Amino acid sequence: MKKIAVFADVQNLYYTVRQAYGCHFNYAALWADVSKQGQIVEAYAYAIDRGDSKQQQFQQILRNLGFIVKLKPYIQRSDGSAKGDWDVGITLDIMDAADHVDEVVLASGDGDFDMLLERIINKHGVQAVAYGVPGLTANSLIRAASRYVPIEGALLLKN
């Protein structure tokens, strides 16, 4: 059975799904969809910790599905902008996983990950699947992936 590692960029999914569809991403549907392809041996969800109860409930839902939730503190800068970026952490975890799984699934439309997917495909011979919102997923990421899965239909939680 194919061994699969899943990496969910929670902030990217939240904002792109909300922008495109006005709803939320269905993590349970993602888990079910990926599980049809093989055995999920690792699953991480990367989020920003604002410490509010709704977010903590959401994080618990992710844990109940089987995700290890990795949190970074929400940083509000003095100019009013915010910082909370998991790109390096996601990259390191994917690089670590690529040598012992058959497939890496990245749920993010962030084009910063295109070189990462190319590298793990070429260096480790893994399949790299990108889930992203159509129109809001970088073309370079779609091209770099072995397979692109558009986030639509059952992958959306309609309110």
GROMACS .gro file of C-alpha atoms in nm:
model
  159
    1MET     CA    1   0.000   0.000   0.000
    2LYS     CA    2   0.123   0.347  -0.089
    3LYS     CA    3   0.253   0.548   0.211
    4ILE     CA    4   0.136   0.910   0.208
    5ALA     CA    5   0.231   1.218   0.410
    6VAL     CA    6  -0.015   1.511   0.420
    7PHE     CA    7   0.075   1.874   0.486
    8ALA     CA    8  -0.202   2.134   0.522
    9ASP     CA    9  -0.123   2.505   0.509
   10VAL     CA   10  -0.419   2.612   0.722
   11GLN     CA   11  -0.386   2.989   0.668
   12ASN     CA   12  -0.358   2.954   0.290
   13LEU     CA   13  -0.655   2.718   0.277
   14TYR     CA   14  -0.866   2.940   0.501
   15TYR     CA   15  -0.810   3.258   0.301
   16THR     CA   16  -0.822   3.113  -0.051
   17VAL     CA   17  -1.135   2.904   0.012
   18ARG     CA   18  -1.306   3.198   0.182
   19GLN     CA   19  -1.210   3.434  -0.103
   20ALA     CA   20  -1.320   3.200  -0.381
   21TYR     CA   21  -1.626   3.037  -0.225
   22GLY     CA   22  -1.720   3.225   0.093
   23CYS     CA   23  -1.705   2.907   0.302
   24HIS     CA   24  -1.455   2.678   0.476
   25PHE     CA   25  -1.229   2.393   0.366
   26ASN     CA   26  -1.346   2.040   0.448
   27TYR     CA   27  -1.049   1.869   0.613
   28ALA     CA   28  -1.247   1.547   0.669
   29ALA     CA   29  -1.313   1.527   0.293
   30LEU     CA   30  -0.942   1.584   0.226
   31TRP     CA   31  -0.854   1.301   0.466
   32ALA     CA   32  -1.108   1.070   0.300
   33ASP     CA   33  -0.992   1.163  -0.051
   34VAL     CA   34  -0.624   1.103   0.029
   35SER     CA   35  -0.702   0.780   0.219
   36LYS     CA   36  -0.845   0.632  -0.102
   37GLN     CA   37  -0.498   0.664  -0.258
   38GLY     CA   38  -0.310   0.478   0.018
   39GLN     CA   39  -0.221   0.486   0.388
   40ILE     CA   40  -0.169   0.823   0.555
   41VAL     CA   41   0.141   0.768   0.769
   42GLU     CA   42   0.196   1.134   0.865
   43ALA     CA   43  -0.035   1.435   0.859
   44TYR     CA   44   0.042   1.787   0.973
   45ALA     CA   45  -0.170   2.100   0.984
   46TYR     CA   46   0.017   2.428   1.022
   47ALA     CA   47  -0.172   2.710   1.188
   48ILE     CA   48  -0.131   3.038   1.369
   49ASP     CA   49  -0.224   3.040   1.737
   50ARG     CA   50  -0.435   3.337   1.836
   51GLY     CA   51  -0.547   3.163   2.153
   52ASP     CA   52  -0.922   3.202   2.101
   53SER     CA   53  -1.166   2.922   2.184
   54LYS     CA   54  -1.311   2.881   1.831
   55GLN     CA   55  -0.962   2.823   1.694
   56GLN     CA   56  -0.885   2.576   1.971
   57GLN     CA   57  -1.203   2.383   1.887
   58PHE     CA   58  -1.104   2.379   1.519
   59GLN     CA   59  -0.753   2.258   1.609
   60GLN     CA   60  -0.907   1.977   1.815
   61ILE     CA   61  -1.120   1.873   1.516
   62LEU     CA   62  -0.801   1.850   1.310
   63ARG     CA   63  -0.637   1.637   1.581
   64ASN     CA   64  -0.942   1.409   1.594
   65LEU     CA   65  -0.911   1.352   1.217
   66GLY     CA   66  -0.549   1.245   1.267
   67PHE     CA   67  -0.349   1.562   1.202
   68ILE     CA   68  -0.061   1.673   1.420
   69VAL     CA   69  -0.132   2.043   1.464
   70LYS     CA   70   0.172   2.269   1.461
   71LEU     CA   71   0.117   2.618   1.595
   72LYS     CA   72   0.309   2.944   1.572
   73PRO     CA   73   0.217   3.248   1.776
   74TYR     CA   74   0.029   3.526   1.600
   75ILE     CA   75   0.258   3.829   1.586
   76GLN     CA   76   0.108   4.176   1.547
   77ARG     CA   77   0.370   4.424   1.428
   78SER     CA   78   0.378   4.784   1.547
   79ASP     CA   79   0.276   4.902   1.197
   80GLY     CA   80  -0.045   4.698   1.224
   81SER     CA   81   0.062   4.419   0.988
   82ALA     CA   82   0.074   4.060   1.107
   83LYS     CA   83   0.330   3.783   1.081
   84GLY     CA   84   0.257   3.413   1.084
   85ASP     CA   85   0.431   3.215   0.816
   86TRP     CA   86   0.493   2.840   0.817
   87ASP     CA   87   0.668   2.809   0.478
   88VAL     CA   88   1.008   2.709   0.620
   89GLY     CA   89   0.855   2.467   0.873
   90ILE     CA   90   0.640   2.302   0.605
   91THR     CA   91   0.942   2.277   0.375
   92LEU     CA   92   1.160   2.113   0.639
   93ASP     CA   93   0.889   1.861   0.732
   94ILE     CA   94   0.824   1.771   0.367
   95MET     CA   95   1.198   1.726   0.304
   96ASP     CA   96   1.216   1.494   0.607
   97ALA     CA   97   0.912   1.291   0.499
   98ALA     CA   98   1.008   1.257   0.133
   99ASP     CA   99   1.268   0.988   0.200
  100HIS     CA  100   1.026   0.743   0.362
  101VAL     CA  101   0.691   0.792   0.188
  102ASP     CA  102   0.569   0.727  -0.166
  103GLU     CA  103   0.357   1.039  -0.195
  104VAL     CA  104   0.350   1.386  -0.045
  105VAL     CA  105   0.022   1.576  -0.042
  106LEU     CA  106   0.045   1.953   0.001
  107ALA     CA  107  -0.279   2.139   0.058
  108SER     CA  108  -0.179   2.494  -0.033
  109GLY     CA  109  -0.187   2.717  -0.336
  110ASP     CA  110   0.134   2.897  -0.239
  111GLY     CA  111   0.378   2.919  -0.529
  112ASP     CA  112   0.669   2.939  -0.286
  113PHE     CA  113   0.646   2.559  -0.267
  114ASP     CA  114   0.704   2.494  -0.639
  115MET     CA  115   1.081   2.436  -0.608
  116LEU     CA  116   1.022   2.214  -0.307
  117LEU     CA  117   0.789   1.983  -0.501
  118GLU     CA  118   1.030   1.971  -0.794
  119ARG     CA  119   1.317   1.883  -0.555
  120ILE     CA  120   1.141   1.598  -0.375
  121ILE     CA  121   1.016   1.449  -0.703
  122ASN     CA  122   1.366   1.458  -0.854
  123LYS     CA  123   1.567   1.368  -0.545
  124HIS     CA  124   1.337   1.113  -0.378
  125GLY     CA  125   1.121   0.989  -0.665
  126VAL     CA  126   0.801   1.058  -0.473
  127GLN     CA  127   0.469   1.169  -0.615
  128ALA     CA  128   0.380   1.524  -0.510
  129VAL     CA  129   0.012   1.612  -0.510
  130ALA     CA  130  -0.102   1.973  -0.468
  131TYR     CA  131  -0.454   2.062  -0.356
  132GLY     CA  132  -0.542   2.424  -0.425
  133VAL     CA  133  -0.827   2.659  -0.507
  134PRO     CA  134  -0.867   2.706  -0.885
  135GLY     CA  135  -0.763   3.056  -0.988
  136LEU     CA  136  -0.588   3.115  -0.655
  137THR     CA  137  -0.324   2.843  -0.684
  138ALA     CA  138   0.008   2.947  -0.834
  139ASN     CA  139   0.056   2.809  -1.186
  140SER     CA  140   0.417   2.727  -1.097
  141LEU     CA  141   0.293   2.502  -0.813
  142ILE     CA  142   0.044   2.327  -1.043
  143ARG     CA  143   0.322   2.267  -1.299
  144ALA     CA  144   0.566   2.141  -1.033
  145ALA     CA  145   0.321   1.889  -0.883
  146SER     CA  146   0.287   1.533  -1.012
  147ARG     CA  147  -0.088   1.587  -0.982
  148TYR     CA  148  -0.306   1.889  -0.904
  149VAL     CA  149  -0.641   1.850  -0.733
  150PRO     CA  150  -0.871   2.153  -0.747
  151ILE     CA  151  -1.044   2.239  -0.420
  152GLU     CA  152  -1.413   2.237  -0.509
  153GLY     CA  153  -1.729   2.035  -0.450
  154ALA     CA  154  -1.700   1.792  -0.159
  155LEU     CA  155  -1.379   1.962  -0.041
  156LEU     CA  156  -1.587   2.263   0.063
  157LEU     CA  157  -1.784   2.298   0.385
  158LYS     CA  158  -2.093   2.491   0.284
  159ASN     CA  159  -2.252   2.682   0.571
   0.00000   0.00000   0.00000
